[in-house]
PDB file of C-alpha atoms and ligand atoms in Angstrom:
ATOM      1  CA  MET D  15     -24.772   4.549 -17.480  1.00  0.00           C
ATOM      2  CA  THR D  16     -23.685   4.284 -20.686  1.00  0.00           C
ATOM      3  CA  GLN D  17     -20.352   2.222 -21.809  1.00  0.00           C
ATOM      4  CA  GLN D  18     -17.492   4.500 -22.918  1.00  0.00           C
ATOM      5  CA  ILE D  19     -15.889   2.655 -25.056  1.00  0.00           C
ATOM      6  CA  LEU D  20     -12.586   4.028 -25.912  1.00  0.00           C
ATOM      7  CA  PRO D  21     -11.474   3.575 -29.956  1.00  0.00           C
ATOM      8  CA  GLY D  22      -8.644   0.839 -28.824  1.00  0.00           C
ATOM      9  CA  GLY D  23     -11.376  -1.026 -26.947  1.00  0.00           C
ATOM     10  CA  VAL D  24     -12.671  -2.708 -30.164  1.00  0.00           C
ATOM     11  CA  LEU D  25      -9.171  -5.516 -29.522  1.00  0.00           C
ATOM     12  CA  ALA D  26     -11.314  -6.335 -26.588  1.00  0.00           C
ATOM     13  CA  ALA D  27     -14.318  -7.906 -28.142  1.00  0.00           C
ATOM     14  CA  GLY D  28     -12.917 -11.387 -28.783  1.00  0.00           C
ATOM     15  CA  PHE D  29      -9.959 -11.516 -26.433  1.00  0.00           C
ATOM     16  CA  LEU D  30     -11.105 -10.347 -22.622  1.00  0.00           C
ATOM     17  CA  PRO D  31     -14.456 -11.378 -20.637  1.00  0.00           C
ATOM     18  CA  ALA D  32     -17.735 -10.009 -21.221  1.00  0.00           C
ATOM     19  CA  ARG D  33     -17.796  -5.890 -19.997  1.00  0.00           C
ATOM     20  CA  ALA D  34     -20.238  -6.066 -17.167  1.00  0.00           C
ATOM     21  CA  SER D  35     -19.734  -3.383 -15.430  1.00  0.00           C
ATOM     22  CA  SER D  36     -19.577   0.815 -16.137  1.00  0.00           C
ATOM     23  CA  VAL D  37     -16.031   0.991 -16.291  1.00  0.00           C
ATOM     24  CA  ALA D  38     -15.078  -1.835 -18.324  1.00  0.00           C
ATOM     25  CA  GLY D  39     -15.775   0.427 -21.669  1.00  0.00           C
ATOM     26  CA  GLY D  40     -12.798   2.572 -20.212  1.00  0.00           C
ATOM     27  CA  VAL D  41     -10.573  -0.240 -19.091  1.00  0.00           C
ATOM     28  CA  ASP D  42     -10.885  -1.446 -22.151  1.00  0.00           C
ATOM     29  CA  GLY D  43     -10.368   1.659 -24.146  1.00  0.00           C
ATOM     30  CA  VAL D  44      -7.092   1.986 -22.092  1.00  0.00           C
ATOM     31  CA  PHE D  45      -6.299  -1.426 -22.458  1.00  0.00           C
ATOM     32  CA  GLY D  46      -6.391  -1.853 -25.949  1.00  0.00           C
ATOM     33  CA  ALA D  47      -4.802   1.516 -26.617  1.00  0.00           C
ATOM     34  CA  LEU D  48      -1.476   0.558 -24.841  1.00  0.00           C
ATOM     35  CA  PHE D  49      -1.671  -2.910 -26.523  1.00  0.00           C
ATOM     36  CA  TRP D  50      -1.682  -1.805 -30.347  1.00  0.00           C
ATOM     37  CA  ILE D  51       0.542   1.071 -29.776  1.00  0.00           C
ATOM     38  CA  SER D  52       2.879  -2.055 -28.488  1.00  0.00           C
ATOM     39  CA  VAL D  53       2.045  -3.347 -31.051  1.00  0.00           C
ATOM     40  CA  PHE D  54       2.612  -0.633 -33.955  1.00  0.00           C
ATOM     41  CA  PHE D  55       6.166  -0.251 -32.602  1.00  0.00           C
ATOM     42  CA  LEU D  56       7.479  -3.934 -32.152  1.00  0.00           C
ATOM     43  CA  VAL D  57       6.297  -4.509 -35.813  1.00  0.00           C
ATOM     44  CA  LEU D  58       8.633  -1.068 -36.227  1.00  0.00           C
ATOM     45  CA  ILE D  59      11.791  -1.435 -34.521  1.00  0.00           C
ATOM     46  CA  VAL D  60      11.711  -5.148 -35.672  1.00  0.00           C
ATOM     47  CA  GLY D  61      11.061  -4.618 -39.052  1.00  0.00           C
ATOM     48  CA  LEU D  62      13.582  -2.129 -39.061  1.00  0.00           C
ATOM     49  CA  THR D  63      16.250  -3.839 -37.234  1.00  0.00           C
ATOM     50  CA  ILE D  64      15.969  -7.139 -39.960  1.00  0.00           C
ATOM     51  CA  LEU D  65      16.426  -5.056 -42.958  1.00  0.00           C
ATOM     52  CA  PHE D  66      19.191  -2.914 -41.511  1.00  0.00           C
ATOM     53  CA  VAL D  67      20.851  -5.995 -40.393  1.00  0.00           C
ATOM     54  CA  VAL D  68      20.774  -7.311 -43.910  1.00  0.00           C
ATOM     55  CA  ARG D  69      21.014  -3.863 -46.001  1.00  0.00           C
ATOM     56  CA  TYR D  70      24.297  -3.079 -43.714  1.00  0.00           C
ATOM     57  CA  ARG D  71      25.685  -6.294 -43.848  1.00  0.00           C
ATOM     58  CA  VAL D  72      29.404  -7.146 -44.297  1.00  0.00           C
ATOM     59  CA  ARG D  73      29.925  -7.592 -47.395  1.00  0.00           C
ATOM     60  CA  ALA D  74      33.486  -8.159 -49.745  1.00  0.00           C
ATOM     61  CA  GLY D  75      35.382  -5.041 -50.360  1.00  0.00           C
ATOM     62  CA  ARG D  76      32.959  -3.288 -48.309  1.00  0.00           C
ATOM     63  CA  THR D  77      35.211  -2.228 -45.028  1.00  0.00           C
ATOM     64  CA  GLU D  78      34.902   1.459 -44.845  1.00  0.00           C
ATOM     65  CA  PRO D  79      31.786   2.420 -42.792  1.00  0.00           C
ATOM     66  CA  ASP D  80      29.709   5.265 -44.835  1.00  0.00           C
ATOM     67  CA  VAL D  81      30.255   8.623 -43.442  1.00  0.00           C
ATOM     68  CA  THR D  82      26.700   9.147 -40.917  1.00  0.00           C
ATOM     69  CA  ALA D  83      24.927  12.866 -40.363  1.00  0.00           C
ATOM     70  CA  SER D  84      25.981  13.935 -36.907  1.00  0.00           C
ATOM     71  CA  HIS D  85      22.593  14.873 -36.149  1.00  0.00           C
ATOM     72  CA  ASP D  86      18.904  15.682 -37.359  1.00  0.00           C
ATOM     73  CA  THR D  87      17.289  18.605 -35.858  1.00  0.00           C
ATOM     74  CA  ARG D  88      13.393  17.487 -37.379  1.00  0.00           C
ATOM     75  CA  LEU D  89      13.903  14.078 -36.906  1.00  0.00           C
ATOM     76  CA  GLU D  90      14.839  14.562 -32.997  1.00  0.00           C
ATOM     77  CA  LEU D  91      12.234  16.941 -32.367  1.00  0.00           C
ATOM     78  CA  LEU D  92       9.493  14.249 -33.601  1.00  0.00           C
ATOM     79  CA  TRP D  93      10.733  11.526 -31.930  1.00  0.00           C
ATOM     80  CA  SER D  94      10.812  13.485 -29.054  1.00  0.00           C
ATOM     81  CA  VAL D  95       7.447  14.901 -29.689  1.00  0.00           C
ATOM     82  CA  VAL D  96       5.104  12.495 -30.538  1.00  0.00           C
ATOM     83  CA  PRO D  97       6.371  10.086 -27.763  1.00  0.00           C
ATOM     84  CA  LEU D  98       5.509  12.689 -25.703  1.00  0.00           C
ATOM     85  CA  ALA D  99       1.822  13.119 -27.348  1.00  0.00           C
ATOM     86  CA  ILE D 100       1.052   9.276 -26.901  1.00  0.00           C
ATOM     87  CA  LEU D 101       2.370   9.443 -23.038  1.00  0.00           C
ATOM     88  CA  MET D 102      -0.015  12.214 -22.691  1.00  0.00           C
ATOM     89  CA  GLY D 103      -2.987  10.731 -24.396  1.00  0.00           C
ATOM     90  CA  LEU D 104      -2.614   7.594 -22.283  1.00  0.00           C
ATOM     91  CA  PHE D 105      -1.944   9.994 -18.866  1.00  0.00           C
ATOM     92  CA  ALA D 106      -5.515  11.280 -20.127  1.00  0.00           C
ATOM     93  CA  ALA D 107      -7.477   7.969 -21.013  1.00  0.00           C
ATOM     94  CA  SER D 108      -6.266   6.732 -18.289  1.00  0.00           C
ATOM     95  CA  THR D 109      -6.717   9.023 -15.541  1.00  0.00           C
ATOM     96  CA  ARG D 110     -10.740   9.785 -17.156  1.00  0.00           C
ATOM     97  CA  THR D 111     -11.001   6.061 -16.058  1.00  0.00           C
ATOM     98  CA  TRP D 112      -9.830   6.457 -12.980  1.00  0.00           C
ATOM     99  CA  LEU D 113     -11.915   9.416 -12.003  1.00  0.00           C
ATOM    100  CA  HIS D 114     -14.580   7.343 -13.055  1.00  0.00           C
ATOM    101  CA  MET D 115     -13.700   4.597 -10.526  1.00  0.00           C
ATOM    102  CA  VAL D 116     -13.194   6.120  -7.290  1.00  0.00           C
ATOM    103  CA  ARG D 117     -15.981   8.649  -8.093  1.00  0.00           C
ATOM    104  CA  GLY D 118     -18.713   6.975  -9.323  1.00  0.00           C
ATOM    105  CA  ASP D 119     -20.541   6.918 -11.645  1.00  0.00           C
ATOM    106  CA  GLY D 120     -23.279   9.579 -10.990  1.00  0.00           C
ATOM    107  CA  GLY D 121     -25.874   7.044 -11.754  1.00  0.00           C
ATOM    108  CA  SER D 122     -29.711   7.834 -10.380  1.00  0.00           C
ATOM    109  CA  GLY D 123     -30.531   5.712  -7.189  1.00  0.00           C
ATOM    110  CA  ALA D 124     -29.074   5.306  -3.638  1.00  0.00           C
ATOM    111  CA  PRO D 125     -26.580   2.556  -4.362  1.00  0.00           C
ATOM    112  CA  LEU D 126     -26.822  -0.329  -3.491  1.00  0.00           C
ATOM    113  CA  GLU D 127     -24.244  -1.098  -0.319  1.00  0.00           C
ATOM    114  CA  VAL D 128     -22.935  -4.584   0.344  1.00  0.00           C
ATOM    115  CA  HIS D 129     -20.452  -4.747   2.794  1.00  0.00           C
ATOM    116  CA  VAL D 130     -17.663  -7.522   2.061  1.00  0.00           C
ATOM    117  CA  THR D 131     -15.495  -9.114   4.792  1.00  0.00           C
ATOM    118  CA  ALA D 132     -12.580 -10.909   3.998  1.00  0.00           C
ATOM    119  CA  ARG D 133     -10.555 -13.470   5.674  1.00  0.00           C
ATOM    120  CA  LYS D 134      -8.134 -16.423   4.427  1.00  0.00           C
ATOM    121  CA  TRP D 135      -9.999 -18.037   2.254  1.00  0.00           C
ATOM    122  CA  SER D 136     -13.084 -16.519   1.842  1.00  0.00           C
ATOM    123  CA  TRP D 137     -15.214 -13.969   1.132  1.00  0.00           C
ATOM    124  CA  TRP D 138     -18.521 -12.895   2.947  1.00  0.00           C
ATOM    125  CA  PHE D 139     -21.567 -10.233   1.467  1.00  0.00           C
ATOM    126  CA  ASP D 140     -24.170  -8.698   3.558  1.00  0.00           C
ATOM    127  CA  HIS D 141     -26.457  -6.649   1.683  1.00  0.00           C
ATOM    128  CA  PRO D 142     -28.784  -4.702   2.346  1.00  0.00           C
ATOM    129  CA  GLY D 143     -32.504  -5.725   3.300  1.00  0.00           C
ATOM    130  CA  GLY D 144     -30.441  -8.653   6.495  1.00  0.00           C
ATOM    131  CA  ARG D 145     -29.361 -11.064   3.697  1.00  0.00           C
ATOM    132  CA  GLY D 146     -25.334 -12.738   4.566  1.00  0.00           C
ATOM    133  CA  ALA D 147     -24.138 -14.554   2.409  1.00  0.00           C
ATOM    134  CA  GLY D 148     -20.772 -16.411   0.659  1.00  0.00           C
ATOM    135  CA  GLU D 149     -22.034 -15.156  -2.679  1.00  0.00           C
ATOM    136  CA  LEU D 150     -22.348 -11.308  -3.675  1.00  0.00           C
ATOM    137  CA  HIS D 151     -26.177 -10.359  -5.467  1.00  0.00           C
ATOM    138  CA  LEU D 152     -25.901  -7.102  -6.950  1.00  0.00           C
ATOM    139  CA  VAL D 153     -28.720  -5.627  -9.298  1.00  0.00           C
ATOM    140  CA  ALA D 154     -27.961  -4.410 -13.419  1.00  0.00           C
ATOM    141  CA  GLY D 155     -28.390  -0.550 -13.327  1.00  0.00           C
ATOM    142  CA  ARG D 156     -28.342  -0.102 -10.029  1.00  0.00           C
ATOM    143  CA  PRO D 157     -25.250   2.244  -8.825  1.00  0.00           C
ATOM    144  CA  THR D 158     -23.060   0.049  -6.423  1.00  0.00           C
ATOM    145  CA  GLU D 159     -20.302   0.634  -3.464  1.00  0.00           C
ATOM    146  CA  LEU D 160     -18.585  -2.363  -1.783  1.00  0.00           C
ATOM    147  CA  VAL D 161     -17.399  -1.707   1.918  1.00  0.00           C
ATOM    148  CA  LEU D 162     -14.618  -3.792   2.229  1.00  0.00           C
ATOM    149  CA  ALA D 163     -12.926  -5.379   5.338  1.00  0.00           C
ATOM    150  CA  SER D 164     -10.788  -7.717   6.456  1.00  0.00           C
ATOM    151  CA  VAL D 165      -9.626  -9.676   9.421  1.00  0.00           C
ATOM    152  CA  ASP D 166      -6.859 -11.273   9.203  1.00  0.00           C
ATOM    153  CA  VAL D 167      -4.690  -9.988   6.049  1.00  0.00           C
ATOM    154  CA  ILE D 168      -4.239  -7.938   2.884  1.00  0.00           C
ATOM    155  CA  HIS D 169      -7.102  -9.994   0.157  1.00  0.00           C
ATOM    156  CA  SER D 170      -7.569  -8.340  -3.173  1.00  0.00           C
ATOM    157  CA  LEU D 171     -11.188  -8.253  -4.703  1.00  0.00           C
ATOM    158  CA  TYR D 172     -11.230  -8.623  -7.731  1.00  0.00           C
ATOM    159  CA  VAL D 173     -14.020  -9.576 -10.409  1.00  0.00           C
ATOM    160  CA  PRO D 174     -12.200  -9.946 -14.463  1.00  0.00           C
ATOM    161  CA  GLU D 175     -15.756  -8.920 -15.628  1.00  0.00           C
ATOM    162  CA  PHE D 176     -16.087  -5.627 -13.448  1.00  0.00           C
ATOM    163  CA  ARG D 177     -12.519  -4.846 -14.312  1.00  0.00           C
ATOM    164  CA  LEU D 178     -12.159  -3.715 -11.102  1.00  0.00           C
ATOM    165  CA  LYS D 179      -9.779  -4.748  -8.039  1.00  0.00           C
ATOM    166  CA  GLN D 180      -9.705  -3.463  -4.487  1.00  0.00           C
ATOM    167  CA  ASP D 181      -7.582  -4.531  -2.095  1.00  0.00           C
ATOM    168  CA  ALA D 182      -9.156  -5.191   1.801  1.00  0.00           C
ATOM    169  CA  VAL D 183      -7.300  -4.501   4.182  1.00  0.00           C
ATOM    170  CA  PRO D 184      -6.681  -5.258   7.854  1.00  0.00           C
ATOM    171  CA  GLY D 185      -7.840  -2.014   9.989  1.00  0.00           C
ATOM    172  CA  ARG D 186      -9.498   0.073   8.061  1.00  0.00           C
ATOM    173  CA  PHE D 187     -12.645  -0.277   5.460  1.00  0.00           C
ATOM    174  CA  THR D 188     -11.956   0.496   1.496  1.00  0.00           C
ATOM    175  CA  ARG D 189     -14.490   1.158  -0.828  1.00  0.00           C
ATOM    176  CA  MET D 190     -15.533   0.098  -5.017  1.00  0.00           C
ATOM    177  CA  THR D 191     -18.122   2.203  -6.842  1.00  0.00           C
ATOM    178  CA  PHE D 192     -19.735   1.022  -9.421  1.00  0.00           C
ATOM    179  CA  THR D 193     -23.240  -0.023 -12.190  1.00  0.00           C
ATOM    180  CA  PRO D 194     -22.629  -3.411 -12.839  1.00  0.00           C
ATOM    181  CA  THR D 195     -24.377  -3.615 -16.425  1.00  0.00           C
ATOM    182  CA  LEU D 196     -24.885  -6.626 -17.629  1.00  0.00           C
ATOM    183  CA  PRO D 197     -26.952  -9.641 -15.440  1.00  0.00           C
ATOM    184  CA  GLY D 198     -25.343 -12.907 -15.132  1.00  0.00           C
ATOM    185  CA  THR D 199     -22.905 -15.040 -13.009  1.00  0.00           C
ATOM    186  CA  TYR D 200     -19.723 -14.170 -12.691  1.00  0.00           C
ATOM    187  CA  ALA D 201     -16.472 -15.035 -10.920  1.00  0.00           C
ATOM    188  CA  VAL D 202     -14.902 -13.099  -7.628  1.00  0.00           C
ATOM    189  CA  LEU D 203     -11.451 -14.042  -6.876  1.00  0.00           C
ATOM    190  CA  CYS D 204      -8.354 -12.655  -4.454  1.00  0.00           C
ATOM    191  CA  ALA D 205      -5.872 -11.115  -6.293  1.00  0.00           C
ATOM    192  CA  GLU D 206      -3.747 -10.715  -3.529  1.00  0.00           C
ATOM    193  CA  TYR D 207      -1.726 -13.665  -2.497  1.00  0.00           C
ATOM    194  CA  CYS D 208      -2.604 -14.041   1.175  1.00  0.00           C
ATOM    195  CA  GLY D 209      -1.162 -17.515   2.249  1.00  0.00           C
ATOM    196  CA  THR D 210      -2.125 -21.200   1.580  1.00  0.00           C
ATOM    197  CA  ASP D 211      -5.466 -21.236  -0.169  1.00  0.00           C
ATOM    198  CA  HIS D 212      -5.375 -18.192  -1.550  1.00  0.00           C
ATOM    199  CA  SER D 213      -6.007 -19.417  -5.281  1.00  0.00           C
ATOM    200  CA  ARG D 214      -8.971 -20.874  -3.852  1.00  0.00           C
ATOM    201  CA  MET D 215     -10.503 -17.895  -2.390  1.00  0.00           C
ATOM    202  CA  SER D 216     -13.345 -17.664  -4.894  1.00  0.00           C
ATOM    203  CA  ALA D 217     -16.963 -16.642  -4.500  1.00  0.00           C
ATOM    204  CA  LYS D 218     -19.400 -15.770  -7.055  1.00  0.00           C
ATOM    205  CA  VAL D 219     -21.454 -12.834  -8.012  1.00  0.00           C
ATOM    206  CA  VAL D 220     -24.956 -12.685  -9.653  1.00  0.00           C
ATOM    207  CA  VAL D 221     -26.059  -9.919 -11.391  1.00  0.00           C
ATOM    208  CA  HIS D 222     -29.792  -9.736 -11.092  1.00  0.00           C
ATOM    209  CA  PRO D 223     -31.843  -8.324 -14.280  1.00  0.00           C
ATOM    210  CA  ASP D 224     -33.848  -5.927 -11.450  1.00  0.00           C
ATOM    211  CA  GLN D 225     -34.260  -5.109  -8.353  1.00  0.00           C
ATOM    212  CA  ARG D 226     -36.910  -7.607  -7.840  1.00  0.00           C
ATOM    213  CA  SER D 227     -35.655 -10.389  -8.509  1.00  0.00           C
ATOM    214  CA  PHE D 228     -32.764  -8.934  -6.053  1.00  0.00           C
ATOM    215  CA  ASP D 229     -35.720  -8.210  -3.051  1.00  0.00           C
ATOM    216  CA  ALA D 230     -37.233 -11.921  -3.725  1.00  0.00           C
ATOM    217  CA  TRP D 231     -33.877 -13.477  -3.029  1.00  0.00           C
ATOM    218  CA  VAL D 232     -32.707 -11.323   0.434  1.00  0.00           C
ATOM    219  CA  ARG D 233     -36.610 -12.420   1.192  1.00  0.00           C
ATOM    220  CA  GLU D 234     -35.158 -16.331   0.512  1.00  0.00           C
ATOM    221  CA  GLY D 235     -32.928 -15.791   3.092  1.00  0.00           C
ATOM    222  CA  GLN D 236     -34.146 -13.875   5.655  1.00  0.00           C
ATOM    223  CA  ALA D 237     -35.403 -16.351   7.724  1.00  0.00           C
ATOM    224  CA  ALA D 238     -31.664 -18.347   7.318  1.00  0.00           C
ATOM    225  CA  VAL D 239     -30.073 -15.377   8.334  1.00  0.00           C
ATOM    226  CA  ALA D 240     -29.942 -12.903  11.252  1.00  0.00           C
ATOM    227  CA  SER D 241     -29.737  -9.898   9.235  1.00  0.00           C
ATOM    228  CA  LEU D 242     -26.453  -7.552  10.158  1.00  0.00           C
ATOM    229  CA  ALA D 243     -28.308  -4.592  11.983  1.00  0.00           C
ATOM    230  CA  ALA D 244     -30.075  -7.685  14.412  1.00  0.00           C
ATOM    231  CA  GLN D 245     -25.910  -8.791  15.138  1.00  0.00           C
ATOM    232  CA  GLY D 246     -25.511  -5.517  15.775  1.00  0.00           C
ATOM    233  CA  LYS D 247     -28.203  -5.196  18.490  1.00  0.00           C
ATOM    234  CA  GLN D 248     -26.584  -8.292  19.960  1.00  0.00           C
ATOM    235  CA  VAL D 249     -22.980  -6.738  20.139  1.00  0.00           C
ATOM    236  CA  PHE D 250     -24.074  -3.139  21.472  1.00  0.00           C
ATOM    237  CA  ALA D 251     -26.213  -5.458  24.331  1.00  0.00           C
ATOM    238  CA  GLN D 252     -23.314  -7.826  24.939  1.00  0.00           C
ATOM    239  CA  ARG D 253     -20.090  -5.296  25.026  1.00  0.00           C
ATOM    240  CA  GLY D 254     -22.458  -3.442  27.452  1.00  0.00           C
ATOM    241  CA  CYS D 255     -22.286  -0.103  25.448  1.00  0.00           C
ATOM    242  CA  ALA D 256     -25.861   0.826  26.807  1.00  0.00           C
ATOM    243  CA  GLY D 257     -24.359   1.382  30.362  1.00  0.00           C
ATOM    244  CA  CYS D 258     -23.039   4.887  28.650  1.00  0.00           C
ATOM    245  CA  HIS D 259     -24.775   5.368  25.031  1.00  0.00           C
ATOM    246  CA  SER D 260     -28.653   5.403  25.475  1.00  0.00           C
ATOM    247  CA  LEU D 261     -30.824   4.728  22.403  1.00  0.00           C
ATOM    248  CA  ASP D 262     -33.447   7.206  22.966  1.00  0.00           C
ATOM    249  CA  GLY D 263     -30.981  10.545  23.032  1.00  0.00           C
ATOM    250  CA  THR D 264     -30.512  11.065  27.048  1.00  0.00           C
ATOM    251  CA  ARG D 265     -27.373  11.757  27.622  1.00  0.00           C
ATOM    252  CA  ARG D 266     -25.727   9.769  29.818  1.00  0.00           C
ATOM    253  CA  VAL D 267     -21.993   9.765  30.224  1.00  0.00           C
ATOM    254  CA  GLY D 268     -21.132   8.983  26.790  1.00  0.00           C
ATOM    255  CA  PRO D 269     -23.206  10.963  23.828  1.00  0.00           C
ATOM    256  CA  SER D 270     -26.610   8.506  22.438  1.00  0.00           C
ATOM    257  CA  MET D 271     -26.689   6.403  19.823  1.00  0.00           C
ATOM    258  CA  LYS D 272     -29.989   8.160  18.559  1.00  0.00           C
ATOM    259  CA  GLY D 273     -29.683   9.978  14.853  1.00  0.00           C
ATOM    260  CA  LEU D 274     -26.040   9.459  15.466  1.00  0.00           C
ATOM    261  CA  TRP D 275     -25.037   8.215  12.339  1.00  0.00           C
ATOM    262  CA  LYS D 276     -23.735  10.189   9.141  1.00  0.00           C
ATOM    263  CA  ARG D 277     -24.093  13.205  11.682  1.00  0.00           C
ATOM    264  CA  LYS D 278     -21.665  15.962  12.226  1.00  0.00           C
ATOM    265  CA  GLU D 279     -20.323  15.841  15.484  1.00  0.00           C
ATOM    266  CA  LYS D 280     -18.364  18.193  17.769  1.00  0.00           C
ATOM    267  CA  LEU D 281     -15.344  17.980  19.434  1.00  0.00           C
ATOM    268  CA  ALA D 282     -13.436  18.602  22.030  1.00  0.00           C
ATOM    269  CA  ASP D 283     -11.046  20.717  19.963  1.00  0.00           C
ATOM    270  CA  GLY D 284     -13.628  23.063  18.216  1.00  0.00           C
ATOM    271  CA  SER D 285     -13.295  20.820  14.779  1.00  0.00           C
ATOM    272  CA  GLU D 286     -16.177  18.255  13.252  1.00  0.00           C
ATOM    273  CA  VAL D 287     -16.245  14.367  12.356  1.00  0.00           C
ATOM    274  CA  LEU D 288     -18.354  12.574  10.121  1.00  0.00           C
ATOM    275  CA  VAL D 289     -20.204   9.992  12.350  1.00  0.00           C
ATOM    276  CA  ASP D 290     -19.315   6.846   9.355  1.00  0.00           C
ATOM    277  CA  HIS D 291     -17.546   3.347   9.788  1.00  0.00           C
ATOM    278  CA  GLU D 292     -14.224   4.905   9.700  1.00  0.00           C
ATOM    279  CA  TYR D 293     -14.859   7.139  13.013  1.00  0.00           C
ATOM    280  CA  LEU D 294     -16.827   4.362  14.718  1.00  0.00           C
ATOM    281  CA  ARG D 295     -13.563   2.773  14.175  1.00  0.00           C
ATOM    282  CA  GLU D 296     -11.371   4.904  15.517  1.00  0.00           C
ATOM    283  CA  SER D 297     -13.345   5.871  18.443  1.00  0.00           C
ATOM    284  CA  LEU D 298     -13.623   2.175  19.459  1.00  0.00           C
ATOM    285  CA  VAL D 299     -10.052   1.483  19.460  1.00  0.00           C
ATOM    286  CA  LYS D 300      -8.636   4.878  19.999  1.00  0.00           C
ATOM    287  CA  PRO D 301     -11.768   6.036  22.241  1.00  0.00           C
ATOM    288  CA  ALA D 302      -9.494   9.206  23.391  1.00  0.00           C
ATOM    289  CA  ALA D 303      -8.300  10.475  19.133  1.00  0.00           C
ATOM    290  CA  LYS D 304     -11.778  12.230  19.193  1.00  0.00           C
ATOM    291  CA  ILE D 305     -13.762  13.023  22.140  1.00  0.00           C
ATOM    292  CA  VAL D 306     -16.891  14.572  21.821  1.00  0.00           C
ATOM    293  CA  ALA D 307     -17.412  18.193  23.192  1.00  0.00           C
ATOM    294  CA  GLY D 308     -18.920  18.304  26.267  1.00  0.00           C
ATOM    295  CA  PHE D 309     -18.090  15.019  27.556  1.00  0.00           C
ATOM    296  CA  PRO D 310     -15.702  13.263  29.672  1.00  0.00           C
ATOM    297  CA  ASN D 311     -12.798  11.109  27.958  1.00  0.00           C
ATOM    298  CA  VAL D 312     -13.345   7.352  29.725  1.00  0.00           C
ATOM    299  CA  MET D 313     -14.593   5.250  27.516  1.00  0.00           C
ATOM    300  CA  PRO D 314     -11.798   2.429  27.464  1.00  0.00           C
ATOM    301  CA  PRO D 315     -11.135   0.707  24.369  1.00  0.00           C
ATOM    302  CA  VAL D 316     -13.559  -2.168  22.411  1.00  0.00           C
ATOM    303  CA  VAL D 317     -11.647  -3.880  19.938  1.00  0.00           C
ATOM    304  CA  LEU D 318     -14.383  -6.146  17.773  1.00  0.00           C
ATOM    305  CA  ASP D 319     -13.661  -8.515  15.040  1.00  0.00           C
ATOM    306  CA  GLU D 320     -14.753  -7.064  12.079  1.00  0.00           C
ATOM    307  CA  ARG D 321     -17.729  -8.414  11.472  1.00  0.00           C
ATOM    308  CA  ASP D 322     -19.498  -7.466  14.247  1.00  0.00           C
ATOM    309  CA  LEU D 323     -17.802  -3.714  13.906  1.00  0.00           C
ATOM    310  CA  ALA D 324     -20.148  -3.738  10.366  1.00  0.00           C
ATOM    311  CA  ALA D 325     -23.089  -5.417  11.947  1.00  0.00           C
ATOM    312  CA  LEU D 326     -22.906  -2.337  14.794  1.00  0.00           C
ATOM    313  CA  ALA D 327     -22.079  -0.039  11.933  1.00  0.00           C
ATOM    314  CA  ALA D 328     -25.567  -1.296  10.190  1.00  0.00           C
ATOM    315  CA  TYR D 329     -27.152  -1.225  13.438  1.00  0.00           C
ATOM    316  CA  LEU D 330     -26.125   2.799  14.535  1.00  0.00           C
ATOM    317  CA  GLU D 331     -28.052   3.244  11.070  1.00  0.00           C
ATOM    318  CA  THR D 332     -31.112   1.974  12.054  1.00  0.00           C
ATOM    319  CA  LEU D 333     -31.476   3.957  14.418  1.00  0.00           C
ATOM    320  CA  SER D 334     -31.074   7.055  12.493  1.00  0.00           C
ATOM    321  CA  GLU D 335     -33.888   5.911  10.479  1.00  0.00           C
ATOM    322  CA  SER D 336     -36.687   5.849  13.178  1.00  0.00           C
ATOM    323  CA  PRO D 337     -38.268   9.052  13.556  1.00  0.00           C
TER     324      PRO D 337
HETATM  325 CU1  LIG N   2      -7.028 -13.889  -0.211  1.00  0.00          CU
HETATM  326 CU2  LIG N   2      -5.555 -14.382  -1.720  1.00  0.00          CU
END
């Protein structure tokens, strides 16, 4: 995960917060380029304006304007082609950075997946290994994927040092992929106005220098907080899911949950669907939307709190891990 810093990025060093993620260099590069191009044209335009105002002001004995040329093809081509080239350059640079953001940086190793639950007015982070906390913990150099959900209105997770911002939207999951590069503690802010205490909706993100330090933090909290998967197991039991869905592969009214997570499931209409967070949500809220081939359409809708939904997903995931 090398930091990509485009030429304009030099500006950023003195003015902007530390660059602490794999995409920060690209963002600063685009920002710096925009900034310096704007400075150049500001000076050019204001400078020429002042020059012309002084030079061609009305003076005694000079009332008629000079005759001016009707047009100049070379000049017109120049001021069309140069801005076009500048804009296309900016377009290419920002698209490259954006692709880097949405595709991830292809870093090695399985990504550290953290589930983020936003609500008025706090953040909750469920980390792998079972520790949930009001602060986000990550590992420097380890690819990271945040899966965001909101229980009420739209919030937006923003970490200035990462140069990243992602909305948490009620009724769906959103994702943010990046690699933190610089160990340290930074602020998590909410960047979408969400009501009275929006400005206080902040948290801390701690980037651990290595996996060992992160693991120690996870263990330290395990006694205090039930793991997400354990909570999911409870939800599964309390909501009566086991009435129709077995855990051991036995066929009942509905498909078994064993080995279901991330499987390609055949549907009644002949198409296939990947069993992931989105499919789980849809199957709970609108069970009739995608019926698995060979099963009756009899499931009632189940409405879950966002955190319970994330917990259930974590639980189903554990059912696919066991041999
Ligand atoms: Cu949450 Cu603003």
